[in-house]
Coordinates of C-alpha atoms in Angstrom, one line a residue:
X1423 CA 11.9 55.8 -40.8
X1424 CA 11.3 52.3 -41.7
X1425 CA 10.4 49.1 -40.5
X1426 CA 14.0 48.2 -40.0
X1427 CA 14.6 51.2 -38.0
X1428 CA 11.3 50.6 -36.1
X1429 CA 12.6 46.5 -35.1
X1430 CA 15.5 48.2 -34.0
X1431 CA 13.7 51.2 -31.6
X1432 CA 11.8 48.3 -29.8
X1433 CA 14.5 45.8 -29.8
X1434 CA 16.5 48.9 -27.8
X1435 CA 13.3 49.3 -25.4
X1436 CA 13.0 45.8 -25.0
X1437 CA 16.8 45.6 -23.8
X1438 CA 16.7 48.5 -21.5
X1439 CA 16.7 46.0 -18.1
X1440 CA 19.8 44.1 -19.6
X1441 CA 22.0 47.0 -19.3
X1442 CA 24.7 47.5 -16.3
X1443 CA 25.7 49.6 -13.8
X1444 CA 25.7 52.9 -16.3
X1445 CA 22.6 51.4 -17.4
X1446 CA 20.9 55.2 -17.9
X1447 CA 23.5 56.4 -19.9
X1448 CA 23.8 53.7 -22.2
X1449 CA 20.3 53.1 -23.1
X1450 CA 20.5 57.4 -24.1
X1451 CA 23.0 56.6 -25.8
X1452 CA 21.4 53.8 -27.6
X1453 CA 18.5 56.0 -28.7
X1454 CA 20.1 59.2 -29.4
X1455 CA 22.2 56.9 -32.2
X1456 CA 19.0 55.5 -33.5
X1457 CA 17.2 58.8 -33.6
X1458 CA 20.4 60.3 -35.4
X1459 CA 19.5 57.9 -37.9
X1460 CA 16.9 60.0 -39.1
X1461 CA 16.7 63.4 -40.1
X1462 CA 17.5 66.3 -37.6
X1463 CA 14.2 67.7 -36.3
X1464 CA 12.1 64.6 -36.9
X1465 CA 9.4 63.9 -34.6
X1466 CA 10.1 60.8 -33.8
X1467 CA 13.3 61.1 -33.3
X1468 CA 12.9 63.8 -30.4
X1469 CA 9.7 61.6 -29.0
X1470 CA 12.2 58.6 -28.9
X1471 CA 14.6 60.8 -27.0
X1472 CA 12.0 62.6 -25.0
X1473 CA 10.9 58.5 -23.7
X1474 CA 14.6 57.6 -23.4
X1475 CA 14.8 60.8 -20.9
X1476 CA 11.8 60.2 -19.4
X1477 CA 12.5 56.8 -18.4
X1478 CA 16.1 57.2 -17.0
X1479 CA 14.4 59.8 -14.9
X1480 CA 14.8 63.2 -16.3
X1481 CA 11.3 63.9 -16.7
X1482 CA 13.1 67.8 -17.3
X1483 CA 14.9 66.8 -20.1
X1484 CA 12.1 64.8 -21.5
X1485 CA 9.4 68.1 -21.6
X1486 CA 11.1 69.8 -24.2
X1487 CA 11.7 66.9 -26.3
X1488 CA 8.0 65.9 -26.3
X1489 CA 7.1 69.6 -26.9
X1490 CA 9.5 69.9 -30.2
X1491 CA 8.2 66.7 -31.4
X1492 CA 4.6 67.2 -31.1
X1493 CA 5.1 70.8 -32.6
X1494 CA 7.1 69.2 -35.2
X1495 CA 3.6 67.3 -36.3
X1496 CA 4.3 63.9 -34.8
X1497 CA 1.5 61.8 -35.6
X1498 CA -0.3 58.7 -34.8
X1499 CA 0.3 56.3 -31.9
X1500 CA 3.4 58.2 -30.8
X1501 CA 1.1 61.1 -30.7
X1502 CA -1.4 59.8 -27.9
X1503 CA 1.8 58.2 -25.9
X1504 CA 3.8 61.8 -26.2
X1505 CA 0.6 63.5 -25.1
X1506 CA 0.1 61.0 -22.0
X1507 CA 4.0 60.9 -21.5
X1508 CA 4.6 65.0 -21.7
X1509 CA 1.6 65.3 -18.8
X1510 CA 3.3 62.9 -16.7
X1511 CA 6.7 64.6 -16.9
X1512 CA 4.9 67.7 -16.3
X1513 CA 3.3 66.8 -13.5
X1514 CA 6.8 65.4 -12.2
X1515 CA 8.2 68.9 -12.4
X1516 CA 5.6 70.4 -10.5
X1517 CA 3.5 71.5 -13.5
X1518 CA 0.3 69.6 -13.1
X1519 CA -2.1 72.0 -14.5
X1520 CA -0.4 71.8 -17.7
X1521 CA -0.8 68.4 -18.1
X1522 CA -4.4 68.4 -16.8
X1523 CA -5.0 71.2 -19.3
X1524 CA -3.2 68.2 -22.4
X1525 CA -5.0 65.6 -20.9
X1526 CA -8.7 66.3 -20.4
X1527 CA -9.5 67.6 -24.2
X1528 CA -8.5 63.6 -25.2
X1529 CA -11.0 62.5 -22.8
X1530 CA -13.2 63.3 -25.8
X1531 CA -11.8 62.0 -28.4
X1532 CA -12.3 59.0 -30.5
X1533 CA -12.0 55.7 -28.4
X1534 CA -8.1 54.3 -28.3
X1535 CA -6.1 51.4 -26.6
X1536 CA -4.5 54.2 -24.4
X1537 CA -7.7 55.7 -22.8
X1538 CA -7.2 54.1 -19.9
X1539 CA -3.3 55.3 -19.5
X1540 CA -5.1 59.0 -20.3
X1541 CA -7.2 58.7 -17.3
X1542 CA -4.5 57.7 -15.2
X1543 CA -2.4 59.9 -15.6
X1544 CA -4.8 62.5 -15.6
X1545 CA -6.0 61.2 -12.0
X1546 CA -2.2 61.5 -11.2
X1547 CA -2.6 65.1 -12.1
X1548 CA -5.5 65.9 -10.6
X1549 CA -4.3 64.6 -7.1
X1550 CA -1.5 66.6 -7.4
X1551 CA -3.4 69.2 -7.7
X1552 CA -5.4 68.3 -4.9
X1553 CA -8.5 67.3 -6.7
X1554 CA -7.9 63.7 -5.8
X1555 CA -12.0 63.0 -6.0
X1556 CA -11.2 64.2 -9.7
X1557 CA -8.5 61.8 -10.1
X1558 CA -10.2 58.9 -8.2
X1559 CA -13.8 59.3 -10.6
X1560 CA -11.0 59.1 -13.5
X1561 CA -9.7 55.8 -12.4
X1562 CA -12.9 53.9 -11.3
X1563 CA -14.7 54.6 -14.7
X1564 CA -11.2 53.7 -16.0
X1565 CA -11.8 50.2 -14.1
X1566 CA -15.0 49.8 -14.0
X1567 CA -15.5 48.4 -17.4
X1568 CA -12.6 45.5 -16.9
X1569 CA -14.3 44.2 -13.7
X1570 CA -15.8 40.8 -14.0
X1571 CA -19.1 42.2 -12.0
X1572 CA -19.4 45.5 -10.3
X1573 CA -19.2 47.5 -13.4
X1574 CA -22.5 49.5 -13.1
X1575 CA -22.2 49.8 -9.4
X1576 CA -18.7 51.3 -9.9
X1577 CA -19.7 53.7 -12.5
X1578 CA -21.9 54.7 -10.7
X1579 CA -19.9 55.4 -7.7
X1580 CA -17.3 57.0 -9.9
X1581 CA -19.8 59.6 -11.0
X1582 CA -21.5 60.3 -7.7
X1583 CA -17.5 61.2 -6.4
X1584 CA -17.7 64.3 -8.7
X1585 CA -21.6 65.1 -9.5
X1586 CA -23.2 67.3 -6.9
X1587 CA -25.7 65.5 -4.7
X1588 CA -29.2 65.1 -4.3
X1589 CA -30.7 69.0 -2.8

């Protein structure tokens, strides 16, 4: 994998609304050639896939892909994006625990661009679940820090949705 092959990966992503009719198919196709660039079994190859999938709506297809890939040590920014990409597929095939159970260990991680997305889709799963208090605490603390005033008060109120009240 190389910078060339990278240009290429996000030129193909980039393109993905120019496509016709068969539009689906041939954006697969697109990145199962690019990812048979590289060596059978590489992680990035299968997450590329796994998004390619995902985003022509076959979450279903996607899980394993994402699975493979992570197990086969991806790494890095694709890492994060699998993790928050393989708990949303899993929640759209009605397996929401498992993607609350990949989700809520990077809540305490390191701080990263996609935090945000984490939460999100974590709420996602959580209402799903029917813990939609959960899910809504998740996206208010999410927000709360981008507001242009409001941001205590809505910290605040994000917390008090899940803490138990006053006796």
């Amino acid at each position: 994998m190389d910078d060339d092959w990278e240009r290429r990966v996000d030129e193909a992503w980039a393109s993905y609304d120019t496509y016709g009719e068969d539009r689906d198919a041939e954006f697969r196709a697109l990145i199962d050639a690019l990812a048979a660039e590289l060596p059978e079994g590489d992680p990035a190859g299968l997450f590329e896939r796994a998004c390619a999938f995902d985003s022509t709506g076959r979450s279903d297809r996607a899980v394993p892909l994402y699975q493979e890939a992570l197990e086969r040590g991806l790494s890095g920014d694709r890492k994060r994006r699998a993790l928050i990409q393989l708990a949303s597929s899993l929640r759209n095939v009605g397996r929401a625990e498992e993607g609350v159970a990949l989700l809520e260990p990077e809540l305490d991680g390191p701080a990263h661009e996609l935090d945000d997305a984490v939460r999100a889709v974590l709420a996602l799963c959580l209402a799903s679940l029917g813990r939609e208090r959960e899910g809504l605490a998740l996206v208010l603390g999410a927000l709360a820090p981008h507001l242009p005033r409001y941001q205590r008060s809505m910290a605040n109120y994000a917390r008090a949705l899940v803490e138990p009240g006053p006796a």
